[in-house]
JSON list of N, CA and C in Angstrom, two decimals:
[
{"chain": "A", "resi": 1, "resn": "MET", "atom": "N", "xyz": [16.96, 13.72, -25.01]},
{"chain": "A", "resi": 1, "resn": "MET", "atom": "CA", "xyz": [17.35, 12.89, -23.89]},
{"chain": "A", "resi": 1, "resn": "MET", "atom": "C", "xyz": [16.14, 12.05, -23.48]},
{"chain": "A", "resi": 2, "resn": "ASN", "atom": "N", "xyz": [16.31, 10.77, -23.29]},
{"chain": "A", "resi": 2, "resn": "ASN", "atom": "CA", "xyz": [15.24, 9.87, -22.86]},
{"chain": "A", "resi": 2, "resn": "ASN", "atom": "C", "xyz": [15.38, 9.59, -21.38]},
{"chain": "A", "resi": 3, "resn": "ARG", "atom": "N", "xyz": [14.70, 10.38, -20.56]},
{"chain": "A", "resi": 3, "resn": "ARG", "atom": "CA", "xyz": [14.80, 10.23, -19.11]},
{"chain": "A", "resi": 3, "resn": "ARG", "atom": "C", "xyz": [13.70, 9.37, -18.52]},
{"chain": "A", "resi": 4, "resn": "ALA", "atom": "N", "xyz": [12.64, 9.16, -19.27]},
{"chain": "A", "resi": 4, "resn": "ALA", "atom": "CA", "xyz": [11.51, 8.42, -18.73]},
{"chain": "A", "resi": 4, "resn": "ALA", "atom": "C", "xyz": [10.76, 7.70, -19.85]},
{"chain": "A", "resi": 5, "resn": "ILE", "atom": "N", "xyz": [10.08, 6.66, -19.47]},
{"chain": "A", "resi": 5, "resn": "ILE", "atom": "CA", "xyz": [9.17, 5.98, -20.39]},
{"chain": "A", "resi": 5, "resn": "ILE", "atom": "C", "xyz": [7.83, 6.71, -20.30]},
{"chain": "A", "resi": 6, "resn": "VAL", "atom": "N", "xyz": [7.29, 7.11, -21.42]},
{"chain": "A", "resi": 6, "resn": "VAL", "atom": "CA", "xyz": [6.02, 7.81, -21.43]},
{"chain": "A", "resi": 6, "resn": "VAL", "atom": "C", "xyz": [5.04, 7.12, -22.36]},
{"chain": "A", "resi": 7, "resn": "SER", "atom": "N", "xyz": [3.77, 7.20, -22.00]},
{"chain": "A", "resi": 7, "resn": "SER", "atom": "CA", "xyz": [2.70, 6.69, -22.86]},
{"chain": "A", "resi": 7, "resn": "SER", "atom": "C", "xyz": [1.39, 7.24, -22.34]},
{"chain": "A", "resi": 8, "resn": "ASP", "atom": "N", "xyz": [0.33, 6.99, -23.07]},
{"chain": "A", "resi": 8, "resn": "ASP", "atom": "CA", "xyz": [-0.98, 7.42, -22.62]},
{"chain": "A", "resi": 8, "resn": "ASP", "atom": "C", "xyz": [-1.68, 6.33, -21.80]},
{"chain": "A", "resi": 9, "resn": "ILE", "atom": "N", "xyz": [-0.97, 5.28, -21.46]},
{"chain": "A", "resi": 9, "resn": "ILE", "atom": "CA", "xyz": [-1.52, 4.19, -20.65]},
{"chain": "A", "resi": 9, "resn": "ILE", "atom": "C", "xyz": [-1.44, 4.58, -19.17]},
{"chain": "A", "resi": 10, "resn": "PRO", "atom": "N", "xyz": [-2.57, 4.61, -18.45]},
{"chain": "A", "resi": 10, "resn": "PRO", "atom": "CA", "xyz": [-2.54, 4.97, -17.03]},
{"chain": "A", "resi": 10, "resn": "PRO", "atom": "C", "xyz": [-1.58, 4.07, -16.26]},
{"chain": "A", "resi": 11, "resn": "GLY", "atom": "N", "xyz": [-0.79, 4.68, -15.36]},
{"chain": "A", "resi": 11, "resn": "GLY", "atom": "CA", "xyz": [0.11, 3.91, -14.52]},
{"chain": "A", "resi": 11, "resn": "GLY", "atom": "C", "xyz": [1.52, 3.78, -15.06]},
{"chain": "A", "resi": 12, "resn": "THR", "atom": "N", "xyz": [1.80, 4.40, -16.22]},
{"chain": "A", "resi": 12, "resn": "THR", "atom": "CA", "xyz": [3.15, 4.27, -16.81]},
{"chain": "A", "resi": 12, "resn": "THR", "atom": "C", "xyz": [4.19, 4.97, -15.95]},
{"chain": "A", "resi": 13, "resn": "THR", "atom": "N", "xyz": [3.93, 6.20, -15.51]},
{"chain": "A", "resi": 13, "resn": "THR", "atom": "CA", "xyz": [4.89, 6.95, -14.70]},
{"chain": "A", "resi": 13, "resn": "THR", "atom": "C", "xyz": [4.89, 6.41, -13.28]},
{"chain": "A", "resi": 14, "resn": "ARG", "atom": "N", "xyz": [6.07, 6.08, -12.78]},
{"chain": "A", "resi": 14, "resn": "ARG", "atom": "CA", "xyz": [6.18, 5.53, -11.42]},
{"chain": "A", "resi": 14, "resn": "ARG", "atom": "C", "xyz": [7.05, 6.40, -10.54]},
{"chain": "A", "resi": 15, "resn": "ASP", "atom": "N", "xyz": [8.14, 6.93, -11.09]},
{"chain": "A", "resi": 15, "resn": "ASP", "atom": "CA", "xyz": [9.10, 7.71, -10.33]},
{"chain": "A", "resi": 15, "resn": "ASP", "atom": "C", "xyz": [8.95, 9.19, -10.64]},
{"chain": "A", "resi": 16, "resn": "THR", "atom": "N", "xyz": [9.45, 10.03, -9.74]},
{"chain": "A", "resi": 16, "resn": "THR", "atom": "CA", "xyz": [9.45, 11.46, -10.01]},
{"chain": "A", "resi": 16, "resn": "THR", "atom": "C", "xyz": [10.69, 11.82, -10.83]},
{"chain": "A", "resi": 17, "resn": "ILE", "atom": "N", "xyz": [10.52, 12.81, -11.67]},
{"chain": "A", "resi": 17, "resn": "ILE", "atom": "CA", "xyz": [11.63, 13.37, -12.44]},
{"chain": "A", "resi": 17, "resn": "ILE", "atom": "C", "xyz": [11.70, 14.84, -12.04]},
{"chain": "A", "resi": 18, "resn": "GLU", "atom": "N", "xyz": [12.87, 15.28, -11.58]},
{"chain": "A", "resi": 18, "resn": "GLU", "atom": "CA", "xyz": [13.02, 16.65, -11.09]},
{"chain": "A", "resi": 18, "resn": "GLU", "atom": "C", "xyz": [14.10, 17.39, -11.86]},
{"chain": "A", "resi": 19, "resn": "GLU", "atom": "N", "xyz": [13.88, 18.67, -12.02]},
{"chain": "A", "resi": 19, "resn": "GLU", "atom": "CA", "xyz": [14.85, 19.54, -12.67]},
{"chain": "A", "resi": 19, "resn": "GLU", "atom": "C", "xyz": [14.74, 20.93, -12.04]},
{"chain": "A", "resi": 20, "resn": "VAL", "atom": "N", "xyz": [15.87, 21.62, -11.93]},
{"chain": "A", "resi": 20, "resn": "VAL", "atom": "CA", "xyz": [15.88, 22.98, -11.40]},
{"chain": "A", "resi": 20, "resn": "VAL", "atom": "C", "xyz": [16.06, 23.94, -12.57]},
{"chain": "A", "resi": 21, "resn": "LEU", "atom": "N", "xyz": [15.24, 24.98, -12.57]},
{"chain": "A", "resi": 21, "resn": "LEU", "atom": "CA", "xyz": [15.28, 25.99, -13.61]},
{"chain": "A", "resi": 21, "resn": "LEU", "atom": "C", "xyz": [15.65, 27.31, -12.97]},
{"chain": "A", "resi": 22, "resn": "ASN", "atom": "N", "xyz": [16.63, 28.02, -13.52]},
{"chain": "A", "resi": 22, "resn": "ASN", "atom": "CA", "xyz": [17.08, 29.30, -13.00]},
{"chain": "A", "resi": 22, "resn": "ASN", "atom": "C", "xyz": [16.64, 30.39, -13.96]},
{"chain": "A", "resi": 23, "resn": "ILE", "atom": "N", "xyz": [15.74, 31.25, -13.52]},
{"chain": "A", "resi": 23, "resn": "ILE", "atom": "CA", "xyz": [15.28, 32.37, -14.33]},
{"chain": "A", "resi": 23, "resn": "ILE", "atom": "C", "xyz": [15.65, 33.65, -13.61]},
{"chain": "A", "resi": 24, "resn": "ASP", "atom": "N", "xyz": [16.63, 34.36, -14.14]},
{"chain": "A", "resi": 24, "resn": "ASP", "atom": "CA", "xyz": [17.10, 35.62, -13.55]},
{"chain": "A", "resi": 24, "resn": "ASP", "atom": "C", "xyz": [17.43, 35.47, -12.07]},
{"chain": "A", "resi": 25, "resn": "GLY", "atom": "N", "xyz": [18.09, 34.37, -11.71]},
{"chain": "A", "resi": 25, "resn": "GLY", "atom": "CA", "xyz": [18.51, 34.16, -10.33]},
{"chain": "A", "resi": 25, "resn": "GLY", "atom": "C", "xyz": [17.44, 33.57, -9.42]},
{"chain": "A", "resi": 26, "resn": "ILE", "atom": "N", "xyz": [16.25, 33.37, -9.93]},
{"chain": "A", "resi": 26, "resn": "ILE", "atom": "CA", "xyz": [15.18, 32.76, -9.15]},
{"chain": "A", "resi": 26, "resn": "ILE", "atom": "C", "xyz": [15.11, 31.29, -9.53]},
{"chain": "A", "resi": 27, "resn": "LEU", "atom": "N", "xyz": [15.26, 30.43, -8.53]},
{"chain": "A", "resi": 27, "resn": "LEU", "atom": "CA", "xyz": [15.27, 28.99, -8.79]},
{"chain": "A", "resi": 27, "resn": "LEU", "atom": "C", "xyz": [13.86, 28.40, -8.70]},
{"chain": "A", "resi": 28, "resn": "PHE", "atom": "N", "xyz": [13.53, 27.59, -9.66]},
{"chain": "A", "resi": 28, "resn": "PHE", "atom": "CA", "xyz": [12.26, 26.87, -9.72]},
{"chain": "A", "resi": 28, "resn": "PHE", "atom": "C", "xyz": [12.58, 25.39, -9.80]},
{"chain": "A", "resi": 29, "resn": "ARG", "atom": "N", "xyz": [11.94, 24.59, -8.99]},
{"chain": "A", "resi": 29, "resn": "ARG", "atom": "CA", "xyz": [12.09, 23.14, -9.07]},
{"chain": "A", "resi": 29, "resn": "ARG", "atom": "C", "xyz": [10.85, 22.58, -9.76]},
{"chain": "A", "resi": 30, "resn": "LEU", "atom": "N", "xyz": [11.06, 21.96, -10.89]},
{"chain": "A", "resi": 30, "resn": "LEU", "atom": "CA", "xyz": [9.97, 21.34, -11.65]},
{"chain": "A", "resi": 30, "resn": "LEU", "atom": "C", "xyz": [9.98, 19.85, -11.34]},
{"chain": "A", "resi": 31, "resn": "ILE", "atom": "N", "xyz": [8.82, 19.32, -10.99]},
{"chain": "A", "resi": 31, "resn": "ILE", "atom": "CA", "xyz": [8.73, 17.90, -10.63]},
{"chain": "A", "resi": 31, "resn": "ILE", "atom": "C", "xyz": [7.59, 17.27, -11.42]},
{"chain": "A", "resi": 32, "resn": "ASP", "atom": "N", "xyz": [7.93, 16.26, -12.17]},
{"chain": "A", "resi": 32, "resn": "ASP", "atom": "CA", "xyz": [6.94, 15.46, -12.89]},
{"chain": "A", "resi": 32, "resn": "ASP", "atom": "C", "xyz": [6.73, 14.19, -12.08]},
{"chain": "A", "resi": 33, "resn": "THR", "atom": "N", "xyz": [5.51, 13.95, -11.68]},
{"chain": "A", "resi": 33, "resn": "THR", "atom": "CA", "xyz": [5.22, 12.81, -10.81]},
{"chain": "A", "resi": 33, "resn": "THR", "atom": "C", "xyz": [4.23, 11.86, -11.48]},
{"chain": "A", "resi": 34, "resn": "ALA", "atom": "N", "xyz": [4.04, 10.73, -10.83]},
{"chain": "A", "resi": 34, "resn": "ALA", "atom": "CA", "xyz": [3.01, 9.79, -11.25]},
{"chain": "A", "resi": 34, "resn": "ALA", "atom": "C", "xyz": [1.64, 10.45, -11.08]},
{"chain": "A", "resi": 35, "resn": "GLY", "atom": "N", "xyz": [0.72, 10.08, -11.92]},
{"chain": "A", "resi": 35, "resn": "GLY", "atom": "CA", "xyz": [-0.65, 10.59, -11.80]},
{"chain": "A", "resi": 35, "resn": "GLY", "atom": "C", "xyz": [-1.33, 10.01, -10.56]},
{"chain": "A", "resi": 36, "resn": "ILE", "atom": "N", "xyz": [-2.36, 10.69, -10.11]},
{"chain": "A", "resi": 36, "resn": "ILE", "atom": "CA", "xyz": [-3.08, 10.25, -8.91]},
{"chain": "A", "resi": 36, "resn": "ILE", "atom": "C", "xyz": [-4.50, 9.88, -9.32]},
{"chain": "A", "resi": 37, "resn": "ARG", "atom": "N", "xyz": [-4.86, 8.64, -9.04]},
{"chain": "A", "resi": 37, "resn": "ARG", "atom": "CA", "xyz": [-6.21, 8.15, -9.36]},
{"chain": "A", "resi": 37, "resn": "ARG", "atom": "C", "xyz": [-6.88, 7.67, -8.08]},
{"chain": "A", "resi": 38, "resn": "GLN", "atom": "N", "xyz": [-8.16, 7.48, -8.14]},
{"chain": "A", "resi": 38, "resn": "GLN", "atom": "CA", "xyz": [-8.92, 7.02, -6.96]},
{"chain": "A", "resi": 38, "resn": "GLN", "atom": "C", "xyz": [-8.50, 5.62, -6.54]},
{"chain": "A", "resi": 39, "resn": "HIS", "atom": "N", "xyz": [-8.41, 4.70, -7.50]},
{"chain": "A", "resi": 39, "resn": "HIS", "atom": "CA", "xyz": [-8.15, 3.30, -7.18]},
{"chain": "A", "resi": 39, "resn": "HIS", "atom": "C", "xyz": [-7.21, 2.68, -8.19]},
{"chain": "A", "resi": 40, "resn": "THR", "atom": "N", "xyz": [-6.38, 1.78, -7.72]},
{"chain": "A", "resi": 40, "resn": "THR", "atom": "CA", "xyz": [-5.55, 0.97, -8.61]},
{"chain": "A", "resi": 40, "resn": "THR", "atom": "C", "xyz": [-5.32, -0.39, -7.96]},
{"chain": "A", "resi": 41, "resn": "GLN", "atom": "N", "xyz": [-5.21, -1.40, -8.77]},
{"chain": "A", "resi": 41, "resn": "GLN", "atom": "CA", "xyz": [-4.91, -2.74, -8.28]},
{"chain": "A", "resi": 41, "resn": "GLN", "atom": "C", "xyz": [-3.41, -3.02, -8.35]},
{"chain": "A", "resi": 42, "resn": "ASP", "atom": "N", "xyz": [-2.67, -2.10, -8.95]},
{"chain": "A", "resi": 42, "resn": "ASP", "atom": "CA", "xyz": [-1.23, -2.27, -9.17]},
{"chain": "A", "resi": 42, "resn": "ASP", "atom": "C", "xyz": [-0.46, -1.74, -7.96]},
{"chain": "A", "resi": 43, "resn": "ALA", "atom": "N", "xyz": [0.25, -2.61, -7.26]},
{"chain": "A", "resi": 43, "resn": "ALA", "atom": "CA", "xyz": [0.98, -2.23, -6.05]},
{"chain": "A", "resi": 43, "resn": "ALA", "atom": "C", "xyz": [2.08, -1.21, -6.34]},
{"chain": "A", "resi": 44, "resn": "ILE", "atom": "N", "xyz": [2.77, -1.36, -7.45]},
{"chain": "A", "resi": 44, "resn": "ILE", "atom": "CA", "xyz": [3.84, -0.43, -7.79]},
{"chain": "A", "resi": 44, "resn": "ILE", "atom": "C", "xyz": [3.28, 0.94, -8.14]},
{"chain": "A", "resi": 45, "resn": "GLU", "atom": "N", "xyz": [2.17, 0.97, -8.86]},
{"chain": "A", "resi": 45, "resn": "GLU", "atom": "CA", "xyz": [1.52, 2.24, -9.17]},
{"chain": "A", "resi": 45, "resn": "GLU", "atom": "C", "xyz": [1.09, 2.94, -7.88]},
{"chain": "A", "resi": 46, "resn": "SER", "atom": "N", "xyz": [0.63, 2.18, -6.91]},
{"chain": "A", "resi": 46, "resn": "SER", "atom": "CA", "xyz": [0.23, 2.75, -5.61]},
{"chain": "A", "resi": 46, "resn": "SER", "atom": "C", "xyz": [1.40, 3.46, -4.94]},
{"chain": "A", "resi": 47, "resn": "VAL", "atom": "N", "xyz": [2.59, 2.86, -5.01]},
{"chain": "A", "resi": 47, "resn": "VAL", "atom": "CA", "xyz": [3.79, 3.49, -4.44]},
{"chain": "A", "resi": 47, "resn": "VAL", "atom": "C", "xyz": [4.08, 4.79, -5.17]},
{"chain": "A", "resi": 48, "resn": "GLY", "atom": "N", "xyz": [3.97, 4.79, -6.49]},
{"chain": "A", "resi": 48, "resn": "GLY", "atom": "CA", "xyz": [4.19, 6.01, -7.28]},
{"chain": "A", "resi": 48, "resn": "GLY", "atom": "C", "xyz": [3.23, 7.11, -6.89]},
{"chain": "A", "resi": 49, "resn": "MET", "atom": "N", "xyz": [1.96, 6.77, -6.67]},
{"chain": "A", "resi": 49, "resn": "MET", "atom": "CA", "xyz": [0.96, 7.77, -6.27]},
{"chain": "A", "resi": 49, "resn": "MET", "atom": "C", "xyz": [1.27, 8.30, -4.87]},
{"chain": "A", "resi": 50, "resn": "GLU", "atom": "N", "xyz": [1.72, 7.43, -3.96]},
{"chain": "A", "resi": 50, "resn": "GLU", "atom": "CA", "xyz": [2.10, 7.88, -2.62]},
{"chain": "A", "resi": 50, "resn": "GLU", "atom": "C", "xyz": [3.26, 8.87, -2.69]},
{"chain": "A", "resi": 51, "resn": "ARG", "atom": "N", "xyz": [4.23, 8.58, -3.52]},
{"chain": "A", "resi": 51, "resn": "ARG", "atom": "CA", "xyz": [5.37, 9.49, -3.68]},
{"chain": "A", "resi": 51, "resn": "ARG", "atom": "C", "xyz": [4.92, 10.83, -4.23]},
{"chain": "A", "resi": 52, "resn": "SER", "atom": "N", "xyz": [3.97, 10.81, -5.15]},
{"chain": "A", "resi": 52, "resn": "SER", "atom": "CA", "xyz": [3.43, 12.07, -5.69]},
{"chain": "A", "resi": 52, "resn": "SER", "atom": "C", "xyz": [2.77, 12.89, -4.59]},
{"chain": "A", "resi": 53, "resn": "LEU", "atom": "N", "xyz": [1.97, 12.25, -3.76]},
{"chain": "A", "resi": 53, "resn": "LEU", "atom": "CA", "xyz": [1.30, 12.96, -2.66]},
{"chain": "A", "resi": 53, "resn": "LEU", "atom": "C", "xyz": [2.30, 13.52, -1.67]},
{"chain": "A", "resi": 54, "resn": "GLU", "atom": "N", "xyz": [3.37, 12.79, -1.38]},
{"chain": "A", "resi": 54, "resn": "GLU", "atom": "CA", "xyz": [4.41, 13.27, -0.47]},
{"chain": "A", "resi": 54, "resn": "GLU", "atom": "C", "xyz": [5.10, 14.52, -1.05]},
{"chain": "A", "resi": 55, "resn": "LYS", "atom": "N", "xyz": [5.40, 14.51, -2.34]},
{"chain": "A", "resi": 55, "resn": "LYS", "atom": "CA", "xyz": [6.01, 15.68, -2.98]},
{"chain": "A", "resi": 55, "resn": "LYS", "atom": "C", "xyz": [5.09, 16.88, -2.88]},
{"chain": "A", "resi": 56, "resn": "MET", "atom": "N", "xyz": [3.78, 16.65, -3.07]},
{"chain": "A", "resi": 56, "resn": "MET", "atom": "CA", "xyz": [2.81, 17.75, -2.99]},
{"chain": "A", "resi": 56, "resn": "MET", "atom": "C", "xyz": [2.76, 18.34, -1.58]},
{"chain": "A", "resi": 57, "resn": "LYS", "atom": "N", "xyz": [2.85, 17.49, -0.56]},
{"chain": "A", "resi": 57, "resn": "LYS", "atom": "CA", "xyz": [2.81, 17.96, 0.82]},
{"chain": "A", "resi": 57, "resn": "LYS", "atom": "C", "xyz": [4.03, 18.81, 1.17]},
{"chain": "A", "resi": 58, "resn": "LYS", "atom": "N", "xyz": [5.17, 18.52, 0.55]},
{"chain": "A", "resi": 58, "resn": "LYS", "atom": "CA", "xyz": [6.42, 19.20, 0.88]},
{"chain": "A", "resi": 58, "resn": "LYS", "atom": "C", "xyz": [6.63, 20.50, 0.10]},
{"chain": "A", "resi": 59, "resn": "CYS", "atom": "N", "xyz": [5.87, 20.72, -0.96]},
{"chain": "A", "resi": 59, "resn": "CYS", "atom": "CA", "xyz": [6.14, 21.88, -1.79]},
{"chain": "A", "resi": 59, "resn": "CYS", "atom": "C", "xyz": [5.53, 23.15, -1.20]},
{"chain": "A", "resi": 60, "resn": "ARG", "atom": "N", "xyz": [6.17, 24.26, -1.54]},
{"chain": "A", "resi": 60, "resn": "ARG", "atom": "CA", "xyz": [5.62, 25.56, -1.21]},
{"chain": "A", "resi": 60, "resn": "ARG", "atom": "C", "xyz": [4.59, 25.86, -2.29]},
{"chain": "A", "resi": 61, "resn": "PRO", "atom": "N", "xyz": [3.76, 26.87, -2.03]},
{"chain": "A", "resi": 61, "resn": "PRO", "atom": "CA", "xyz": [2.75, 27.19, -3.07]},
{"chain": "A", "resi": 61, "resn": "PRO", "atom": "C", "xyz": [3.41, 27.34, -4.43]},
{"chain": "A", "resi": 62, "resn": "GLY", "atom": "N", "xyz": [2.79, 26.72, -5.37]},
{"chain": "A", "resi": 62, "resn": "GLY", "atom": "CA", "xyz": [3.37, 26.72, -6.72]},
{"chain": "A", "resi": 62, "resn": "GLY", "atom": "C", "xyz": [2.27, 26.51, -7.73]},
{"chain": "A", "resi": 63, "resn": "TYR", "atom": "N", "xyz": [2.64, 25.89, -8.77]},
{"chain": "A", "resi": 63, "resn": "TYR", "atom": "CA", "xyz": [1.73, 25.65, -9.87]},
{"chain": "A", "resi": 63, "resn": "TYR", "atom": "C", "xyz": [1.51, 24.16, -10.02]},
{"chain": "A", "resi": 64, "resn": "LEU", "atom": "N", "xyz": [0.27, 23.75, -10.05]},
{"chain": "A", "resi": 64, "resn": "LEU", "atom": "CA", "xyz": [-0.07, 22.34, -10.24]},
{"chain": "A", "resi": 64, "resn": "LEU", "atom": "C", "xyz": [-0.76, 22.20, -11.58]},
{"chain": "A", "resi": 65, "resn": "SER", "atom": "N", "xyz": [-0.22, 21.34, -12.40]},
{"chain": "A", "resi": 65, "resn": "SER", "atom": "CA", "xyz": [-0.82, 21.09, -13.72]},
{"chain": "A", "resi": 65, "resn": "SER", "atom": "C", "xyz": [-1.33, 19.66, -13.75]},
{"chain": "A", "resi": 66, "resn": "VAL", "atom": "N", "xyz": [-2.54, 19.51, -14.20]},
{"chain": "A", "resi": 66, "resn": "VAL", "atom": "CA", "xyz": [-3.14, 18.18, -14.26]},
{"chain": "A", "resi": 66, "resn": "VAL", "atom": "C", "xyz": [-3.27, 17.77, -15.70]}
]
């Protein structure tokens, strides 16, 4: 399934992709977000990074993979 455009070019991911995983009745929400960098000149990438930070603020303790 092609749900997102991916590449190794910084700034490609803009939107979050979410999926719920059920393991023995325990629900896990997996969220793939835009990467977070110190600076960008791209206004759309900035919105993606803001959305990533908002998702991080709302989550309960979990696992963060960089």
